[in-house]
PDB file of C-alpha atoms and ligand atoms in Angstrom:
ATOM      1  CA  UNK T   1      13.331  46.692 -24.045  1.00  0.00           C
ATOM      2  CA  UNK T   2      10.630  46.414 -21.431  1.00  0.00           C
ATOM      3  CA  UNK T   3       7.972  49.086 -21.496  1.00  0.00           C
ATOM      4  CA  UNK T   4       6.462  50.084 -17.827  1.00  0.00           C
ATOM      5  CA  UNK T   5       3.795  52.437 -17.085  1.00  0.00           C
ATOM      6  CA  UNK T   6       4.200  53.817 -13.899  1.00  0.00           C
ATOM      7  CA  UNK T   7       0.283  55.632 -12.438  1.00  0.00           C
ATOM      8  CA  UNK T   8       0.671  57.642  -9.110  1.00  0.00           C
ATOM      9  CA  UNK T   9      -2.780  57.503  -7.823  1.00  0.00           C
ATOM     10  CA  UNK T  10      -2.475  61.489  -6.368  1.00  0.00           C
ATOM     11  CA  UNK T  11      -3.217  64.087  -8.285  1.00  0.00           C
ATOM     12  CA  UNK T  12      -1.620  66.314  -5.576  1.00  0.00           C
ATOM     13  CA  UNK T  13       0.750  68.800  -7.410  1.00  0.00           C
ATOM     14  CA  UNK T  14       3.446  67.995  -4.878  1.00  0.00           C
ATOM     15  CA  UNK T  15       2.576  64.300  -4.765  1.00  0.00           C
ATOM     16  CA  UNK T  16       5.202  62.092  -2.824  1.00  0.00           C
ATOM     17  CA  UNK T  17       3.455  59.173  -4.792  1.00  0.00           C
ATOM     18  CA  UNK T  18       4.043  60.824  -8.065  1.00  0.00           C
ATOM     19  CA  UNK T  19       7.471  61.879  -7.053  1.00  0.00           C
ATOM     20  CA  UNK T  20       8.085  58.468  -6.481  1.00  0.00           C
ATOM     21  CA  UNK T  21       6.927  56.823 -10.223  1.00  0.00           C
ATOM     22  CA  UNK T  22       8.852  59.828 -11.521  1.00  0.00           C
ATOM     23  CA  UNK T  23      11.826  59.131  -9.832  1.00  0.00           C
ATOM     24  CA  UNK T  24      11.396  55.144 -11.008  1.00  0.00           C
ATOM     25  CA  UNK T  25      11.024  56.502 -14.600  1.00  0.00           C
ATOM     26  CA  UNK T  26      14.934  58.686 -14.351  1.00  0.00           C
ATOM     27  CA  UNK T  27      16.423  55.304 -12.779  1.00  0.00           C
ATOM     28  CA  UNK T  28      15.324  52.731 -14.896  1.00  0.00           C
ATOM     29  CA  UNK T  29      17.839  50.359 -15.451  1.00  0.00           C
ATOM     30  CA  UNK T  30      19.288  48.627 -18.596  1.00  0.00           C
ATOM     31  CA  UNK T  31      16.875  47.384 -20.889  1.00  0.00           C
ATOM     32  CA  UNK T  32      13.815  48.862 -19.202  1.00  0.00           C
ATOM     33  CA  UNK T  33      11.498  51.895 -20.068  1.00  0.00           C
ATOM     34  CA  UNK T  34       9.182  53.488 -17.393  1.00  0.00           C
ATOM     35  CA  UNK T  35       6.801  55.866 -18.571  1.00  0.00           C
ATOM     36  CA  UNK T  36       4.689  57.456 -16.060  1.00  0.00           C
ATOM     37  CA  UNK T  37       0.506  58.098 -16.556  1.00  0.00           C
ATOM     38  CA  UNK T  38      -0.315  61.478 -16.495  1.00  0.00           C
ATOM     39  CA  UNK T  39      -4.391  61.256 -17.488  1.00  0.00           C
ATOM     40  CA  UNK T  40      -5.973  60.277 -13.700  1.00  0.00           C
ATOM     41  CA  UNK T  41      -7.456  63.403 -13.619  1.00  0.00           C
ATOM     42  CA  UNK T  42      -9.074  63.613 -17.012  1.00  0.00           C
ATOM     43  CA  UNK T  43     -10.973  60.330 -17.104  1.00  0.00           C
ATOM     44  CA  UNK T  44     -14.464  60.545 -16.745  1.00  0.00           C
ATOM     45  CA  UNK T  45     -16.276  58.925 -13.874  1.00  0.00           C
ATOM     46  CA  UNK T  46     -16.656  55.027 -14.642  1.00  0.00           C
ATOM     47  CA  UNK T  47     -20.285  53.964 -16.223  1.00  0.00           C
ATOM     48  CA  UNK T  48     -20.566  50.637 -17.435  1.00  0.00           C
ATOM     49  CA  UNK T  49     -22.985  52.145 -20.088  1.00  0.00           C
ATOM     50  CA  UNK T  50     -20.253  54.089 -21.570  1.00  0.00           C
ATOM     51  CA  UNK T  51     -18.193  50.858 -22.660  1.00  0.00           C
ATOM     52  CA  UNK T  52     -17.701  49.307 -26.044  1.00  0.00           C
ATOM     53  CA  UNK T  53     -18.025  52.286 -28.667  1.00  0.00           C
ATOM     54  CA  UNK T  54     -19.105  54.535 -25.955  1.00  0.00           C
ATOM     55  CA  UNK T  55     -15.696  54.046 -24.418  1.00  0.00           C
ATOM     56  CA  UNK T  56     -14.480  57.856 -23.827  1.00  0.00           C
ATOM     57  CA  UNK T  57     -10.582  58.940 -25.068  1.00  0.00           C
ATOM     58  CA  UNK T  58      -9.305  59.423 -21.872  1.00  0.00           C
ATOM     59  CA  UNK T  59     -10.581  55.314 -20.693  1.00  0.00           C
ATOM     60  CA  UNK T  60      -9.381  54.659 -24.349  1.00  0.00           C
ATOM     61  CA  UNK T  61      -5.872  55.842 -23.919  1.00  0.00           C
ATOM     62  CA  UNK T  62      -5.413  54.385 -20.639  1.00  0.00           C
ATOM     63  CA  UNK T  63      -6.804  51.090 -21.745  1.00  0.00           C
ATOM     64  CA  UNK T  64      -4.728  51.399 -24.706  1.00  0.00           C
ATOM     65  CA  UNK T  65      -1.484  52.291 -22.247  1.00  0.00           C
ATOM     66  CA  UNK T  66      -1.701  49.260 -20.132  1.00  0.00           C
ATOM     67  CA  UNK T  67      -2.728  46.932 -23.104  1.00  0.00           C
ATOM     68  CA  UNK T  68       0.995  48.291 -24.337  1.00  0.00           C
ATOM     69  CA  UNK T  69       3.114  48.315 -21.303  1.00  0.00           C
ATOM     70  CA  UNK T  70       4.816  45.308 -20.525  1.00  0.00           C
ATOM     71  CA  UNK T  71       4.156  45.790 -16.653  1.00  0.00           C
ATOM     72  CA  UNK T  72       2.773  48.373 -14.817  1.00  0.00           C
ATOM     73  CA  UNK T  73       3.816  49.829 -11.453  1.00  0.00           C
ATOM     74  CA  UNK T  74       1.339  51.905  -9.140  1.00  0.00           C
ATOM     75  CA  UNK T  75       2.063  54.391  -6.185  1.00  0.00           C
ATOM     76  CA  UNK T  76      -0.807  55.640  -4.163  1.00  0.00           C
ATOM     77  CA  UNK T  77      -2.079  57.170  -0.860  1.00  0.00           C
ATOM     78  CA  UNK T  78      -4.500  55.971   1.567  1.00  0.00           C
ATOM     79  CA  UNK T  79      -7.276  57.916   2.019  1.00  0.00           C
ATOM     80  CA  UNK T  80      -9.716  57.334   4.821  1.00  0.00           C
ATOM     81  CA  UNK T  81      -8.249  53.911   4.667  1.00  0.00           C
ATOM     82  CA  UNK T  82      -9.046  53.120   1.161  1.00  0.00           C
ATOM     83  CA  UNK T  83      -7.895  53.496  -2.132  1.00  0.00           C
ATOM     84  CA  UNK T  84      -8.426  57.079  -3.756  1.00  0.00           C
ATOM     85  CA  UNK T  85     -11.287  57.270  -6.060  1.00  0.00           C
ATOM     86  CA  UNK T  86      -9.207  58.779  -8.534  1.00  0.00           C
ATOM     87  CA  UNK T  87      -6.867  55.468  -8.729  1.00  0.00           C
ATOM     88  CA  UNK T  88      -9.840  53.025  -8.264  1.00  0.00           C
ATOM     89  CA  UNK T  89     -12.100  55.173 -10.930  1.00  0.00           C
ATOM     90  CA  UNK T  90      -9.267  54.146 -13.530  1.00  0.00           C
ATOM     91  CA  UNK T  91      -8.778  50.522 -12.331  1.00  0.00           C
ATOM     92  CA  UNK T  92     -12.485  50.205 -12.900  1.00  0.00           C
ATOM     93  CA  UNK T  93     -12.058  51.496 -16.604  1.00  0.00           C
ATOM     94  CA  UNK T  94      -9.842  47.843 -16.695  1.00  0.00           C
ATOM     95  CA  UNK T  95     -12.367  45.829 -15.251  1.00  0.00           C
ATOM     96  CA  UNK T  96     -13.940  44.723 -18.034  1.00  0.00           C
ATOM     97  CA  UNK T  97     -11.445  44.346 -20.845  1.00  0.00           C
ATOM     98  CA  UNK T  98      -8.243  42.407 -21.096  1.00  0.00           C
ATOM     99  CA  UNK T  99      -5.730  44.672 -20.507  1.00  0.00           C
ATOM    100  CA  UNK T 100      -5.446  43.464 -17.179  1.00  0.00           C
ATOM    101  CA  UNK T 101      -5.830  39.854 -17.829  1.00  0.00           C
ATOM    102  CA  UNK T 102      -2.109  38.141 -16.618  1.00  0.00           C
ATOM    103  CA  UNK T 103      -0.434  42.115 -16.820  1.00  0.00           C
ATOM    104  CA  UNK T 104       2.206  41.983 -14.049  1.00  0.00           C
ATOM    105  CA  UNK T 105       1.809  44.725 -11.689  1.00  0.00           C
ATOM    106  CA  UNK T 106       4.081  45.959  -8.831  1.00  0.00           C
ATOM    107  CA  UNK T 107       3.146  48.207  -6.236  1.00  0.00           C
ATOM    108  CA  UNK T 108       5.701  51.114  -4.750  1.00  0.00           C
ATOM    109  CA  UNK T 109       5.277  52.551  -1.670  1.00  0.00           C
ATOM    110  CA  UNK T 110       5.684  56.453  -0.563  1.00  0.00           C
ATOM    111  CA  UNK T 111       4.359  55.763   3.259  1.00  0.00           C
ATOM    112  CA  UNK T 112       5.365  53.431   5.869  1.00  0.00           C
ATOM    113  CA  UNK T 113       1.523  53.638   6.960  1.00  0.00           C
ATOM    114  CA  UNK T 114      -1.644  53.191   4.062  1.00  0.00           C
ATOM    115  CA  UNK T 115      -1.568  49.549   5.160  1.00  0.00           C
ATOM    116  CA  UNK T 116      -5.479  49.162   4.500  1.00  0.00           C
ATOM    117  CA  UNK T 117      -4.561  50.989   1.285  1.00  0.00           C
ATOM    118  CA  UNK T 118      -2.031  48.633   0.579  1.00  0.00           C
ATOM    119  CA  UNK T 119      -4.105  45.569   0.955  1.00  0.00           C
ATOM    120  CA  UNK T 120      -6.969  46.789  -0.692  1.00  0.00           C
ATOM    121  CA  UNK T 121      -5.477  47.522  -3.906  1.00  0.00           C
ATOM    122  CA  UNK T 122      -3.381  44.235  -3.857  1.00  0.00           C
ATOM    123  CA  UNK T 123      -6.719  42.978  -3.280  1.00  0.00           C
ATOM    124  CA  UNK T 124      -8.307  44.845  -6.142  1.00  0.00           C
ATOM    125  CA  UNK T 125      -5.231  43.719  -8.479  1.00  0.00           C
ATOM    126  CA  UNK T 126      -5.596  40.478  -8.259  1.00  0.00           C
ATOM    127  CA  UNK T 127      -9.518  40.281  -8.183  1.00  0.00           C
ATOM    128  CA  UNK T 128      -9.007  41.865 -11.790  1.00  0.00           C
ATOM    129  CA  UNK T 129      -6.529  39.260 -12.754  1.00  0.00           C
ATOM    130  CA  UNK T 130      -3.001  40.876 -13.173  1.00  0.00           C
ATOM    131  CA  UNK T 131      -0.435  39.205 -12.094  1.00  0.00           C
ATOM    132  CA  UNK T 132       0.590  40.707  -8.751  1.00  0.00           C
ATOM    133  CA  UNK T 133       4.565  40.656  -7.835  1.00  0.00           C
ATOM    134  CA  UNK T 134       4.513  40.739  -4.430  1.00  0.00           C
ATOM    135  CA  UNK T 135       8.557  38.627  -3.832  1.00  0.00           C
ATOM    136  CA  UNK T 136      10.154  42.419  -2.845  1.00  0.00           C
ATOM    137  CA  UNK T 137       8.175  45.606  -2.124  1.00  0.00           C
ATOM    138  CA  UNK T 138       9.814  49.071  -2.929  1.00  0.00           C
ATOM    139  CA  UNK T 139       8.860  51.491   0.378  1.00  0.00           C
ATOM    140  CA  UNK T 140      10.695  54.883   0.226  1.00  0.00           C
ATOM    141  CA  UNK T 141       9.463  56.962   3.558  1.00  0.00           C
ATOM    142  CA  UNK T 142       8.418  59.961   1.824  1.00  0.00           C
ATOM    143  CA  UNK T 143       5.317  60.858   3.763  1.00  0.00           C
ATOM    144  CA  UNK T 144       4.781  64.542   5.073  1.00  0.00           C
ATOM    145  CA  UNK T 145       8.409  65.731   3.149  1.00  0.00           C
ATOM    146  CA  UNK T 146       8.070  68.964   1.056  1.00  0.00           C
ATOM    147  CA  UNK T 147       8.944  68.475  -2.758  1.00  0.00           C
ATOM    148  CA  UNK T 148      12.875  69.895  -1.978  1.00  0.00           C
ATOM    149  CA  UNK T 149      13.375  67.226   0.536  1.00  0.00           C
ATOM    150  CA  UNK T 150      11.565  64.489  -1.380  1.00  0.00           C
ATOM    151  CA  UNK T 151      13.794  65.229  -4.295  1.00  0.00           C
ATOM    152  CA  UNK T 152      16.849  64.874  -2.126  1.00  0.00           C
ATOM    153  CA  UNK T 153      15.542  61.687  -0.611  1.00  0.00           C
ATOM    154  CA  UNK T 154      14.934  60.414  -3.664  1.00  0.00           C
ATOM    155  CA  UNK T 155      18.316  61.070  -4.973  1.00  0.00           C
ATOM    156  CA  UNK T 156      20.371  59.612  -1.667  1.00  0.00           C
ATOM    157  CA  UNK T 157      22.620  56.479  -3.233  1.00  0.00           C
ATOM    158  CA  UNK T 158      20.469  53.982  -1.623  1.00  0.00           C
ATOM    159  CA  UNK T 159      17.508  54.787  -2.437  1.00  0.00           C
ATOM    160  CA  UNK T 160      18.362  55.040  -6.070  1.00  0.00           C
ATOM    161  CA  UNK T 161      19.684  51.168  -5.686  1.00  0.00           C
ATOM    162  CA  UNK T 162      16.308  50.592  -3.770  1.00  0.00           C
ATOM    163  CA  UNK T 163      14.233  51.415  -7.094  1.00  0.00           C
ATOM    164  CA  UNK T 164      16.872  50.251  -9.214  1.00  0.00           C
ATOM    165  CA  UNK T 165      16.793  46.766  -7.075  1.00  0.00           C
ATOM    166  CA  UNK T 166      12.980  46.740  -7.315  1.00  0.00           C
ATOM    167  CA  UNK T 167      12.802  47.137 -10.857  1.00  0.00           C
ATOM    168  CA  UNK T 168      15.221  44.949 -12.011  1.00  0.00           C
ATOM    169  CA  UNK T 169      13.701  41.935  -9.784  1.00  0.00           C
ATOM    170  CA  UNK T 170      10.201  43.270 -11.555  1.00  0.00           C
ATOM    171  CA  UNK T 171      11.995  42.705 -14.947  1.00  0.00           C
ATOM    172  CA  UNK T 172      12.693  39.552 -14.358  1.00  0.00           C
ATOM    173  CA  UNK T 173       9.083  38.767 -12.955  1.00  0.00           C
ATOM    174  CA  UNK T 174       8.038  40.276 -16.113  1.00  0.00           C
ATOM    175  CA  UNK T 175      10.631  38.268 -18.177  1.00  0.00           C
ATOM    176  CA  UNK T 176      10.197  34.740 -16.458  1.00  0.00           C
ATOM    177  CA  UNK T 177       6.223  34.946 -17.668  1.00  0.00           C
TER     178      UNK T 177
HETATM  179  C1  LIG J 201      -8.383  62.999   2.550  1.00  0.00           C
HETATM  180  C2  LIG J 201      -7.165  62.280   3.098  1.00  0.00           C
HETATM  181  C3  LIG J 201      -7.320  61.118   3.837  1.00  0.00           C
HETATM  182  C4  LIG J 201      -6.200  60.449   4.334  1.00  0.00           C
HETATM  183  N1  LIG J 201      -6.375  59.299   5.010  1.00  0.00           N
HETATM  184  C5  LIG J 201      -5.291  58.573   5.408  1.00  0.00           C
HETATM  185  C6  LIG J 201      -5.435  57.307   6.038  1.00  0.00           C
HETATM  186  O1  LIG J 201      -6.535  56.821   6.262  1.00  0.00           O
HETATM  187  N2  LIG J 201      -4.307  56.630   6.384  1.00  0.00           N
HETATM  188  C7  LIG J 201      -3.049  57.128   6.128  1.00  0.00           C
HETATM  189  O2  LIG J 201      -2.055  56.468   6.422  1.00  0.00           O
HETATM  190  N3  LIG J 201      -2.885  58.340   5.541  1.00  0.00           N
HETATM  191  C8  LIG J 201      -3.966  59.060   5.170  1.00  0.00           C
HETATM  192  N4  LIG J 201      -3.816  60.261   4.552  1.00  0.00           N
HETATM  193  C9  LIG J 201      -2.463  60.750   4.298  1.00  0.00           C
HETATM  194  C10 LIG J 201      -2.000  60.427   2.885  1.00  0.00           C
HETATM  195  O3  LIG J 201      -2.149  59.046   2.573  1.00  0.00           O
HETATM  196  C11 LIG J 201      -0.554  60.801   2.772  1.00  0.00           C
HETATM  197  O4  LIG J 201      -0.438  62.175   3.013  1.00  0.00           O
HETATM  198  C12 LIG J 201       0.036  60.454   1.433  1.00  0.00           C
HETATM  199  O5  LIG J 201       1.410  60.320   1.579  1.00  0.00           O
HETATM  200  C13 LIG J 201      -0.239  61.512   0.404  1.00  0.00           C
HETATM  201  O6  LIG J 201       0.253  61.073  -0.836  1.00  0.00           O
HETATM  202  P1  LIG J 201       0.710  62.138  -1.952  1.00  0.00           P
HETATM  203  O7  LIG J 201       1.863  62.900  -1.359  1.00  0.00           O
HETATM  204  O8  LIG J 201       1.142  61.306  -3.111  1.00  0.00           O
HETATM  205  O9  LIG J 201      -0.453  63.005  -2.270  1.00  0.00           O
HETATM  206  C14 LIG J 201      -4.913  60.958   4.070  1.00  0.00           C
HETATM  207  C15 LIG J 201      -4.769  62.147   3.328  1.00  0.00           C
HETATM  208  C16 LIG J 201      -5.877  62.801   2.839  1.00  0.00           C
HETATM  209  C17 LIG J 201      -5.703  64.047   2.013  1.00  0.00           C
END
């Protein structure tokens, strides 16, 4: 059984993006487990001085989470063309450990836009060393939709075979390593 963590890097109650890892955590196929990060909002703002036996619980348990997973998926906005803070507050927490080190990592997509957003995290990724699948790339246009319509997007037969698709062809990324 592969173990994923899935992080949605809003912490918008009515988050497409966390809609999205959600809905990747009730289709999970065979032999996979996706788990989705709920602690983005409690982490403390990165220090460097706070590592090592300073390291707070919340950086422990994420640090401890990705260490874990098998893979990790992330889902996240654009804002102002960058990455959230929120999201790249936690990737920082990685930065200097090993978690990251060689972790595959797949990024979904809840907008047909973020494009700088998009780049900059892959960017970010692979600057910290995780391995980066980047062979398929899971886009469900979600953007603007109010939670009863995401829900039903989410739920249309192709779009369930989309994230199905995605996280099979993951699993085997993860599995060929
Ligand atoms: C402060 C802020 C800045 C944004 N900046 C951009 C942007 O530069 N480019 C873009 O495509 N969308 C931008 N957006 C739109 C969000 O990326 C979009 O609404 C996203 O789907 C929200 O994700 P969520 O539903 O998971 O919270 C911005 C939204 C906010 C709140």
């Amino acid at each position: 059984m592969l173990n994923i963590l899935a992080i949605s890097g809003s912490l918008r109650a009515a988050s497409t993006n966390s809609a999205l890892v959600e809905a990747l955590a009730r289709n999970a196929p065979a032999g996979c487990r996706v788990t989705v990060y709920d602690g983005l909002g409690r982490l403390p703002i990165f220090n460097p001085d706070d590592e090592g036996e300073r390291t707070p619980h919340a950086a422990s348990d994420l640090i401890d989470a990705v260490t874990a997973a098998d893979g990790i998926i992330v889902s996240c906005p654009e804002y102002a063309h960058g990455v959230p803070g929120g999201l790249k507050n936690a990737l920082d927490w990685l930065v200097s450990r090993d978690a990251a080190v060689a972790k595959p990592a797949m990024l979904a997509h809840a907008s047909p836009r973020s494009l700088y957003a998009r780049a900059a995290l892959a960017e970010i990724m692979r600057t910290m060393s995780f391995a980066l699948y980047e062979d398929a790339v899971l886009e469900i246009a979600l953007l603007g939709k109010k939670p009863p319509q995401v829900e039903a997007i989410l739920a249309e037969p192709a779009n369930v075979t989309a994230m199905r698709d995605a996280l099979k062809a993951f699993a085997g990324f993860i599995r060929a390593r």
